[in-house]
Short mmCIF file of C-alpha atoms in Angstrom, two decimals:
data_model
loop_
_atom_site.label_atom_id
_atom_site.label_comp_id
_atom_site.label_asym_id
_atom_site.label_seq_id
_atom_site.Cartn_x
_atom_site.Cartn_y
_atom_site.Cartn_z
CA MET L 1 17.72 97.17 -12.70
CA ARG L 2 18.78 94.03 -15.86
CA ALA L 3 20.96 92.61 -12.89
CA ASP L 4 17.95 92.24 -10.56
CA TRP L 5 16.77 89.78 -13.36
CA GLU L 6 20.10 88.29 -14.17
CA HIS L 7 19.60 87.36 -11.10
CA ALA L 8 16.21 86.27 -10.98
CA HIS L 9 16.73 83.41 -14.26
CA THR L 10 19.20 80.41 -14.45
CA ASP L 11 19.90 78.47 -17.03
CA HIS L 12 20.41 74.75 -16.15
CA THR L 13 22.83 74.14 -18.99
CA MET L 14 25.24 76.73 -17.80
CA PRO L 15 27.71 76.68 -14.89
CA ALA L 16 26.46 78.43 -11.64
CA HIS L 17 27.48 82.44 -11.43
CA ARG L 18 24.44 83.80 -8.76
CA ARG L 19 26.86 85.70 -5.68
CA SER L 20 25.12 83.82 -2.63
CA PRO L 21 25.56 85.16 1.00
CA ALA L 22 28.59 83.44 3.12
CA SER L 23 29.33 80.30 5.35
CA LEU L 24 26.27 77.93 3.26
CA ALA L 25 27.39 74.93 3.55
CA GLU L 26 26.22 73.79 0.31
CA SER L 27 26.86 76.24 -2.48
CA GLU L 28 24.33 76.13 -4.88
CA SER L 29 26.66 74.80 -7.44
CA ASP L 30 27.61 71.45 -5.03
CA TRP L 31 23.27 71.15 -5.11
CA ARG L 32 23.66 71.15 -8.61
CA ARG L 33 25.94 68.61 -9.64
CA HIS L 34 24.07 66.55 -6.03
CA LEU L 35 20.49 66.71 -8.83
CA GLU L 36 21.67 66.00 -11.79
CA CYS L 37 24.40 63.02 -10.61
CA SER L 38 22.38 61.44 -7.52
CA THR L 39 19.30 61.33 -8.36
CA PRO L 40 17.85 59.27 -10.72
CA ASN L 41 15.99 62.07 -13.29
CA GLY L 42 19.03 64.29 -12.48
CA TRP L 43 20.07 64.10 -15.83
CA LEU L 44 16.71 65.59 -17.27
CA ILE L 45 17.67 69.16 -15.86
CA ARG L 46 20.23 69.86 -17.96
CA ASP L 47 19.49 67.23 -21.34
CA ASN L 48 15.42 67.51 -21.26
CA ALA L 49 12.40 67.78 -24.79
CA MET L 50 11.82 71.36 -24.02
CA THR L 51 14.91 73.29 -23.82
CA ALA L 52 16.69 71.13 -27.35
CA ALA L 53 13.49 72.90 -28.82
CA LEU L 54 15.03 75.92 -27.36
CA VAL L 55 18.76 75.88 -28.23
CA SER L 56 16.78 73.98 -31.81
CA GLY L 57 16.19 77.48 -33.43
CA GLN L 58 13.36 75.66 -35.94
CA PRO L 59 10.61 76.99 -34.77
CA MET L 60 8.20 75.65 -31.43
CA TYR L 61 5.02 74.30 -31.32
CA LEU L 62 2.90 74.92 -27.21
CA LEU L 63 -0.01 74.10 -26.31
CA HIS L 64 -2.16 76.95 -24.35
CA VAL L 65 -6.24 76.34 -22.53
CA THR L 66 -8.45 78.75 -22.77
CA ARG L 67 -12.15 79.73 -21.21
CA ASP L 68 -13.41 82.64 -23.70
CA ILE L 69 -11.71 81.57 -27.71
CA ASP L 70 -14.69 83.78 -29.05
CA ALA L 71 -13.45 86.71 -27.23
CA ILE L 72 -10.13 86.14 -28.80
CA ARG L 73 -12.66 86.39 -31.74
CA THR L 74 -13.50 88.86 -31.72
CA SER L 75 -11.63 91.31 -30.28
CA ARG L 76 -7.63 89.95 -32.07
CA GLN L 77 -6.80 89.89 -29.36
CA LEU L 78 -3.77 87.47 -26.37
CA HIS L 79 -3.72 89.00 -23.24
CA VAL L 80 -1.44 87.25 -20.51
CA SER L 81 -0.98 86.85 -17.40
CA THR L 82 1.78 87.59 -14.50
CA GLY L 83 2.27 84.40 -11.44
CA CYS L 84 5.68 82.80 -12.69
CA LEU L 85 5.93 83.48 -15.71
CA VAL L 86 5.90 87.19 -15.80
CA GLY L 87 4.25 88.23 -17.94
CA ALA L 88 4.11 85.39 -20.39
CA LEU L 89 1.37 83.36 -22.21
CA TYR L 90 1.45 80.07 -20.17
CA CYS L 91 1.75 77.63 -22.59
CA SER L 92 3.81 74.05 -22.68
CA PRO L 93 4.89 72.18 -25.38
CA LEU L 94 4.11 70.15 -27.68
CA ALA L 95 6.18 67.77 -29.45
CA ARG L 96 5.97 67.76 -33.08
CA GLN L 97 5.82 64.08 -33.99
CA ARG L 98 4.21 61.52 -37.91
CA GLU L 99 1.13 61.34 -35.99
CA GLY L 100 0.52 64.73 -34.73
CA LEU L 101 1.94 67.04 -31.54
CA ARG L 102 1.76 65.39 -28.88
CA PRO L 103 1.46 67.07 -25.75
CA HIS L 104 4.02 67.57 -22.43
CA ASN L 105 2.77 65.95 -19.27
CA LEU L 106 1.87 69.28 -18.07
CA GLY L 107 0.04 69.94 -21.29
CA ALA L 108 -2.10 66.49 -20.60
CA TYR L 109 -2.33 67.37 -16.94
CA LEU L 110 -4.01 70.51 -17.84
CA MET L 111 -6.37 69.47 -20.30
CA THR L 112 -7.68 66.81 -18.55
CA THR L 113 -8.36 69.11 -15.17
CA LYS L 114 -9.63 71.81 -17.01
CA ARG L 115 -12.79 70.06 -18.98
CA ASP L 116 -14.52 73.41 -19.38
CA THR L 117 -11.51 75.87 -21.17
CA LYS L 118 -10.43 75.41 -25.07
CA PRO L 119 -6.56 73.98 -26.29
CA LEU L 120 -5.21 76.25 -28.79
CA ILE L 121 -1.99 75.21 -30.80
CA PHE L 122 0.84 78.44 -31.30
CA GLU L 123 3.45 78.18 -33.70
CA VAL L 124 5.99 80.42 -32.73
CA THR L 125 8.95 80.12 -34.57
CA PRO L 126 12.43 82.51 -33.41
CA ASP L 127 14.82 84.25 -34.91
CA ALA L 128 17.87 82.16 -34.33
CA PRO L 129 17.94 79.39 -30.83
CA ILE L 130 16.91 81.13 -27.96
CA ARG L 131 19.32 80.44 -24.61
CA PRO L 132 16.99 77.81 -22.40
CA LYS L 133 17.14 80.95 -20.16
CA GLY L 134 14.44 80.84 -17.62
CA VAL L 135 13.12 82.81 -14.45
CA ASP L 136 13.26 81.83 -10.75
CA TYR L 137 10.33 82.93 -9.65
CA LEU L 138 11.89 83.17 -5.88
CA HIS L 139 14.04 85.47 -6.84
CA LEU L 140 11.76 88.06 -7.23
CA GLY L 141 11.78 89.36 -4.06
CA PRO L 142 14.21 92.62 -4.66
CA ILE L 143 12.32 93.13 -8.17
CA HIS L 144 8.84 93.02 -5.89
CA LEU L 145 11.35 95.49 -3.21
CA ARG L 146 12.17 97.24 -5.80
CA THR L 147 8.87 98.07 -7.33
CA TYR L 148 6.95 98.64 -4.19
CA LEU L 149 9.50 101.43 -3.68
CA ARG L 150 9.07 103.09 -6.20
CA TYR L 151 5.19 103.13 -6.82
CA GLN L 152 4.47 103.02 -2.99
CA SER L 153 3.06 106.78 -3.22
CA PHE L 154 0.36 104.25 -4.57
CA LEU L 155 -1.16 103.16 -2.10
CA THR L 156 -3.15 105.04 0.53
CA PRO L 157 -1.93 106.13 4.37
CA ALA L 158 -3.33 103.39 6.47
CA GLU L 159 -2.83 100.67 3.33
CA ASN L 160 1.31 101.16 3.79
CA ASP L 161 0.26 101.14 7.55
CA ARG L 162 -1.47 98.22 6.93
CA LEU L 163 2.06 97.41 5.44
CA ASP L 164 4.31 97.85 8.58
CA ARG L 165 2.02 96.48 10.99
CA ALA L 166 1.77 92.90 8.72
CA VAL L 167 5.30 92.72 8.45
CA PRO L 168 6.57 92.02 11.30
CA ALA L 169 4.25 91.10 12.29
CA GLY L 170 4.63 88.69 10.30
CA LEU L 171 9.33 88.50 11.58
CA ARG L 172 8.84 88.67 13.69
CA ALA L 173 6.06 85.45 14.93
CA ALA L 174 8.68 83.75 12.35
CA ALA L 175 11.99 84.51 13.62
CA GLY L 176 12.69 81.47 15.30
CA PHE L 177 12.23 79.23 12.36
CA LEU L 178 14.06 81.58 9.72
CA ASP L 179 16.57 81.75 11.88
CA VAL L 180 16.86 78.04 12.64
CA ALA L 181 16.36 77.44 8.41
CA LEU L 182 19.86 79.94 8.26
CA ARG L 183 21.71 77.90 10.57
CA ASN L 184 20.76 75.44 8.73
CA ALA L 185 21.83 75.94 6.57
CA ALA L 186 25.60 76.80 7.03
CA GLY L 187 25.90 74.04 8.46
CA ARG L 188 23.49 73.09 11.51
CA VAL L 189 21.07 69.72 12.04
CA THR L 190 17.86 70.53 13.46
CA PRO L 191 16.01 66.78 13.40
CA ALA L 192 13.98 67.00 10.30
CA ALA L 193 9.88 65.98 12.00
CA GLU L 194 10.56 69.27 13.63
CA PHE L 195 11.93 71.22 11.82
CA ILE L 196 8.60 70.57 9.13
CA ASP L 197 7.30 70.82 12.04
CA GLN L 198 8.13 74.16 13.52
CA LEU L 199 8.10 75.27 8.96
CA SER L 200 4.08 74.21 8.91
CA GLY L 201 3.19 77.19 12.27
CA ALA L 202 5.69 79.18 10.12
CA VAL L 203 4.16 79.16 6.48
CA ALA L 204 0.87 81.44 8.20
CA HIS L 205 3.09 83.90 9.25
CA VAL L 206 5.48 84.57 5.99
CA PRO L 207 3.18 82.78 3.47
CA PHE L 208 6.26 83.45 0.99
CA LEU L 209 7.22 79.56 2.71
CA GLY L 210 5.06 77.82 1.77
CA TYR L 211 5.75 78.38 -1.88
CA LEU L 212 9.68 77.45 -1.24
CA TYR L 213 8.26 73.74 1.09
CA PHE L 214 6.53 73.03 -2.23
CA GLU L 215 8.97 73.61 -4.97
CA VAL L 216 11.81 71.46 -2.82
CA LEU L 217 9.17 68.72 -2.33
CA SER L 218 7.88 69.12 -6.08
CA GLU L 219 11.71 69.00 -6.86
CA TYR L 220 11.94 66.02 -4.68
CA LEU L 221 9.29 63.72 -6.23
CA MET L 222 9.94 64.36 -10.08
CA LEU L 223 14.30 63.80 -9.18
CA HIS L 224 13.57 60.77 -7.29
CA SER L 225 10.78 59.03 -8.34
CA THR L 226 11.57 55.35 -10.45
CA ALA L 227 7.71 55.00 -11.25
CA ARG L 228 6.87 53.40 -14.39
CA GLN L 229 4.77 57.07 -15.85
CA THR L 230 7.74 58.75 -14.40
CA LYS L 231 10.21 56.19 -16.61
CA ALA L 232 7.53 56.25 -19.85
CA TYR L 233 7.77 60.51 -19.17
CA ALA L 234 11.65 60.60 -18.43
CA GLN L 235 12.05 58.17 -21.48
CA ALA L 236 9.92 61.11 -23.56
CA GLY L 237 12.95 63.92 -22.34
CA GLU L 238 10.45 65.08 -19.71
CA LEU L 239 10.11 65.06 -15.32
CA ASN L 240 6.41 64.47 -14.14
CA ASN L 241 3.91 66.99 -13.02
CA TRP L 242 1.85 64.53 -12.31
CA LEU L 243 2.99 63.71 -9.02
CA PRO L 244 3.19 67.18 -7.69
CA LYS L 245 0.76 67.60 -9.07
CA ARG L 246 -1.16 64.78 -6.65
CA LEU L 247 0.57 65.87 -3.73
CA ALA L 248 -0.82 70.11 -4.16
CA HIS L 249 -4.05 68.85 -4.71
CA THR L 250 -4.22 65.60 -2.05
CA ALA L 251 -2.23 68.60 0.51
CA VAL L 252 -4.81 71.49 0.06
CA ASP L 253 -8.57 71.26 0.53
CA GLY L 254 -10.09 73.86 -2.45
CA MET L 255 -6.65 73.41 -3.84
CA ASP L 256 -8.15 72.68 -7.79
CA GLN L 257 -10.19 75.63 -7.39
CA LEU L 258 -7.94 78.22 -5.98
CA PHE L 259 -3.77 77.08 -6.48
CA ASP L 260 -2.50 79.65 -3.37
CA LEU L 261 0.50 77.37 -2.20
CA ALA L 262 -0.10 79.90 0.49
CA ARG L 263 -1.50 76.96 2.23
CA PHE L 264 0.60 74.45 1.74
CA ASN L 265 1.98 73.67 4.55
CA PRO L 266 1.93 70.21 5.78
CA ARG L 267 3.41 68.93 9.29
CA HIS L 268 6.17 65.83 9.42
CA HIS L 269 3.53 63.09 9.38
CA ARG L 270 0.81 64.54 7.45
CA LEU L 271 3.89 65.29 5.05
CA ILE L 272 4.97 61.45 5.20
CA GLN L 273 1.39 60.48 4.84
CA LEU L 274 0.95 62.27 1.37
CA ILE L 275 4.08 61.28 -0.17
CA GLU L 276 3.35 57.84 0.92
CA GLY L 277 0.56 58.08 -0.86
CA ILE L 278 2.30 58.95 -4.12
CA GLU L 279 5.07 57.26 -4.37
CA PRO L 280 6.08 55.16 -0.96
CA ALA L 281 9.71 54.51 -1.80
CA LEU L 282 10.03 58.52 -1.20
CA ALA L 283 8.05 58.65 1.71
CA PRO L 284 11.86 57.76 3.99
CA GLY L 285 13.42 59.93 3.15
CA ALA L 286 11.41 63.88 2.33
CA ALA L 287 11.71 65.45 5.37
CA GLU L 288 15.33 66.12 5.50
CA TYR L 289 15.30 65.71 1.66
CA VAL L 290 13.35 69.69 2.26
CA ARG L 291 15.38 70.54 5.35
CA ARG L 292 18.36 71.09 3.93
CA ARG L 293 16.88 71.87 0.26
CA LEU L 294 14.61 74.03 2.48
CA SER L 295 17.27 75.45 4.72
CA HIS L 296 19.69 76.55 1.63
CA LEU L 297 16.95 77.97 -0.81
CA PHE L 298 15.86 80.48 1.81
CA ALA L 299 19.48 81.68 2.89
CA ARG L 300 20.08 82.44 -1.32
CA THR L 301 16.51 83.71 -1.73
CA ALA L 302 16.47 86.12 1.73
CA LEU L 303 19.93 87.37 2.04
CA HIS L 304 21.59 90.00 0.79
CA ALA L 305 24.93 87.76 -0.81
CA SER L 306 26.68 91.00 1.50
CA GLN L 307 25.77 88.57 4.15
CA ASP L 308 26.38 85.93 5.99
CA THR L 309 24.22 83.04 6.85
CA ALA L 310 26.10 82.04 9.83
CA SER L 311 25.83 85.00 12.09
CA PHE L 312 22.47 86.89 11.03
CA THR L 313 19.27 86.54 12.82
CA PHE L 314 15.97 87.86 12.42
CA GLN L 315 15.55 88.18 15.91
CA GLY L 316 14.43 91.79 16.17
CA ALA L 317 15.62 93.46 13.44
CA ASP L 318 14.60 96.81 11.88
CA LEU L 319 12.67 96.62 8.71
CA SER L 320 14.90 99.22 7.20
CA GLU L 321 17.68 97.08 8.08
CA LEU L 322 16.20 94.10 6.23
CA GLN L 323 15.58 96.00 2.90
CA ARG L 324 18.96 96.23 2.95
CA ASP L 325 19.98 93.02 4.32
CA ALA L 326 16.92 90.57 2.80
CA PRO L 327 15.50 92.39 0.64
CA GLY L 328 14.37 88.84 -0.87
CA LEU L 329 12.24 88.05 1.82
CA ILE L 330 10.97 91.15 2.99
CA GLY L 331 10.07 91.83 -1.31
CA GLN L 332 8.21 88.43 -1.37
CA MET L 333 6.70 88.69 2.13
CA ILE L 334 5.35 92.94 0.74
CA PHE L 335 4.71 91.43 -2.52
CA ARG L 336 2.23 89.09 -0.50
CA GLU L 337 0.34 91.79 1.37
CA ILE L 338 -0.47 94.31 -1.45
CA ARG L 339 -1.79 91.42 -3.16
CA CYS L 340 -3.98 90.84 -0.29
CA LEU L 341 -5.92 94.02 0.30
CA PRO L 342 -8.55 94.74 -0.88
CA ARG L 343 -8.18 97.45 -3.42
CA TYR L 344 -5.55 95.08 -5.53
CA HIS L 345 -7.80 95.19 -7.99
CA GLN L 346 -7.97 98.45 -8.46
CA LEU L 347 -3.15 98.18 -8.44
CA TYR L 348 -2.75 95.30 -10.14
CA HIS L 349 -2.07 96.82 -13.27
CA SER L 350 0.66 99.40 -11.92
CA PHE L 351 2.74 97.07 -9.64
CA GLU L 352 2.55 94.41 -12.29
CA LYS L 353 3.24 96.01 -15.44
CA ALA L 354 5.92 97.93 -13.61
CA LYS L 355 7.79 94.96 -13.12
CA ALA L 356 6.33 92.30 -16.48
CA LEU L 357 8.12 96.34 -18.89
CA GLU L 358 11.66 95.66 -17.06
CA ALA L 359 10.76 91.32 -18.00
CA TRP L 360 10.47 92.23 -21.17
CA ASP L 361 12.55 94.60 -21.79
CA TYR L 362 15.12 91.67 -20.77
CA TRP L 363 14.07 88.70 -22.45
CA ASN L 364 14.34 91.03 -25.96
CA HIS L 365 18.03 91.77 -25.47
CA GLU L 366 18.58 88.43 -24.14
CA GLY L 367 17.01 86.62 -26.68
CA ILE L 368 14.11 84.97 -25.41
CA PRO L 369 10.90 84.98 -27.44
CA THR L 370 10.04 82.01 -24.99
CA PRO L 371 10.71 82.08 -21.51
CA VAL L 372 10.68 79.05 -18.91
CA ASN L 373 10.25 78.37 -15.56
CA GLY L 374 13.80 78.65 -14.18
CA VAL L 375 13.29 76.56 -10.86
CA ILE L 376 13.33 73.78 -11.90
CA PRO L 377 12.37 72.39 -16.07
CA LYS L 378 9.08 70.65 -15.63
CA GLY L 379 7.71 72.44 -19.17
CA GLU L 380 6.23 75.56 -17.73
CA ILE L 381 7.02 78.25 -21.05
CA GLY L 382 6.02 80.62 -22.35
CA ILE L 383 5.12 83.14 -25.50
CA ASN L 384 6.91 87.06 -24.03
CA PRO L 385 4.31 89.04 -25.75
CA ALA L 386 6.96 92.03 -26.62
CA TYR L 387 9.31 90.59 -28.37
CA PRO L 388 9.37 91.67 -31.33
CA ARG L 389 12.08 89.58 -33.56
CA SER L 390 9.05 86.44 -34.33
CA ALA L 391 6.59 85.59 -35.72
CA VAL L 392 3.33 83.23 -34.23
CA ARG L 393 0.62 82.23 -35.91
CA VAL L 394 -2.36 80.41 -33.57
CA TRP L 395 -5.18 77.38 -34.48
CA THR L 396 -8.19 76.08 -32.68
CA ALA L 397 -6.78 72.43 -31.52
CA ARG L 398 -8.06 68.75 -32.06
CA GLN L 399 -7.99 66.00 -30.07
CA ASP L 400 -7.01 62.07 -31.90
CA SER L 401 -8.32 58.92 -29.89
CA GLU L 402 -4.21 58.38 -29.15
CA GLY L 403 -4.45 62.35 -28.05
CA TYR L 404 -2.24 64.23 -30.19
CA LEU L 405 -3.71 67.33 -31.32
CA HIS L 406 -3.46 68.10 -34.32
CA PRO L 407 -4.14 72.69 -36.42
CA GLY L 408 -8.17 73.04 -36.93
CA GLU L 409 -9.27 76.17 -37.55
CA GLU L 410 -6.27 79.23 -37.88
CA ILE L 411 -7.68 82.45 -35.10
CA GLU L 412 -5.87 86.09 -35.94
CA ALA L 413 -5.32 87.23 -32.78
CA VAL L 414 -2.10 89.12 -31.83
CA LEU L 415 -0.32 88.89 -28.92
CA THR L 416 -0.31 91.91 -27.17
CA PRO L 417 2.21 93.50 -24.40
CA HIS L 418 -1.25 94.10 -22.52
CA LEU L 419 -1.40 91.42 -18.23
CA ALA L 420 -4.51 90.08 -18.23
CA SER L 421 -7.44 91.84 -15.47
CA TRP L 422 -7.79 89.69 -13.10
CA TRP L 423 -8.01 89.74 -9.33
CA ALA L 424 -7.88 88.63 -5.91
CA PRO L 425 -9.75 88.96 -3.00
CA SER L 426 -8.12 89.80 0.84
CA ARG L 427 -7.07 87.08 2.72
CA ARG L 428 -8.05 87.25 6.49
CA ARG L 429 -4.98 87.79 8.15
CA GLU L 430 -5.64 85.99 11.25
CA ALA L 431 -7.19 82.79 9.51
CA ARG L 432 -4.16 82.89 6.63
CA ASN L 433 -7.28 81.10 4.48
CA SER L 434 -8.06 82.03 1.70
CA THR L 435 -11.98 83.57 0.74
CA ALA L 436 -14.13 82.68 -1.87
CA GLU L 437 -12.61 84.21 -4.94
CA SER L 438 -13.37 86.99 -7.47
CA ARG L 439 -11.45 86.46 -10.84
CA VAL L 440 -12.28 88.99 -13.26
CA GLU L 441 -11.14 88.93 -17.45
CA SER L 442 -11.82 91.19 -19.93
CA ALA L 443 -13.77 90.13 -23.05
CA SER L 444 -10.17 89.95 -25.19
CA ILE L 445 -8.08 87.76 -23.05
CA SER L 446 -6.88 84.11 -23.26
CA PHE L 447 -5.65 83.75 -19.95
CA GLN L 448 -4.97 80.43 -18.22
CA ARG L 449 -3.80 80.07 -14.09
CA SER L 450 -0.71 78.63 -13.85
CA PRO L 451 0.28 76.10 -11.40
CA GLN L 452 2.42 78.84 -9.26
CA ASN L 453 -0.69 81.74 -10.74
CA GLY L 454 -3.49 81.66 -7.73
CA VAL L 455 -4.07 84.47 -5.11
CA SER L 456 -0.23 84.64 -4.02
CA ALA L 457 1.59 83.27 -6.71
#
């Protein structure tokens, strides 16, 4: 069990160590060297302000925004959310300076765009320096699959039948592109425009591809940008989160209401328009970067390490065989299908808390009170609610005219290992369009949806 979680975590300060399928044209280490050494902002992968704060062993200051401060005061509890941090209180770093606590640019974005929320300041005093190990939600597929197989009996026969039909149907519809991606990961070169258009069409059948697509473009923008704002954030040790946020919100209508990357599927022409609107100099290289990087990441996240990227095919594959040979992809697909079931609000705690309990156990054994999003260190950090060896305090925050935060009222509330109540409505498979969403929050929670905490995070 812990081996699965070790595989799903990345420490960007250490050499890459994950086992990967055979025949990859470029290894994880090759890509790590390229990203760190051949991009303008690659040095921030290893040497950033958040990592420095973690390894210092000093108290960390984190920003969390909530919609219901009164419920927290009344209940004296804070519950945590699922999503890219599995089961942690979603936060962003605060830098302690003489003038006050300066929000990371991710936090500044949240406070600017979520005006109906109240900022809170958390002080986390760790028991030791924290290894900057982050959970990479793109690698959680095998864990999703194992959880489904363990709790499959919780589903009705009709729900199991739906999964048995939906997953193979999605694979059949997208198999051609999935094989193209594997061949590209093994060294074949498909014209970038053709690849992007095929990818765009496949997202409707395999929504996980929308997440890969967005994360690859986020990485491209943040690491390659030379804009003045990006340079200013880099001097503070931060990657520029505003770039991918602009990309997502421009690409998908209503993304500000429902951040669901299953809807992120721009075709080639539209992709170039989007990048030109953000930073024109980056547009010419975007499609080719997506072709190479997404193909590599798809092979690594979809296939078991025992498989051969160059010869594996999704054409005509049996689902039971794919659970063995491509557990990462099948787990991601089943996970997202379950979250579209009409009865998911009843199943949520069964499936999600099972994974959260495992994550908390792993973090506790690894000495991680503040897990981070390990896809890339862009400032997404959480608080582990089950960590027994750190002290946590929380205050309301007031912001001064210069943008610095200062502690206000100390809140007598504790983090509890309990998931915030939340549910997502079913999505029509035929259209793959999100319907109107409702979200139920218990009276005792502080819940902030992360950028990956939408319907399909």
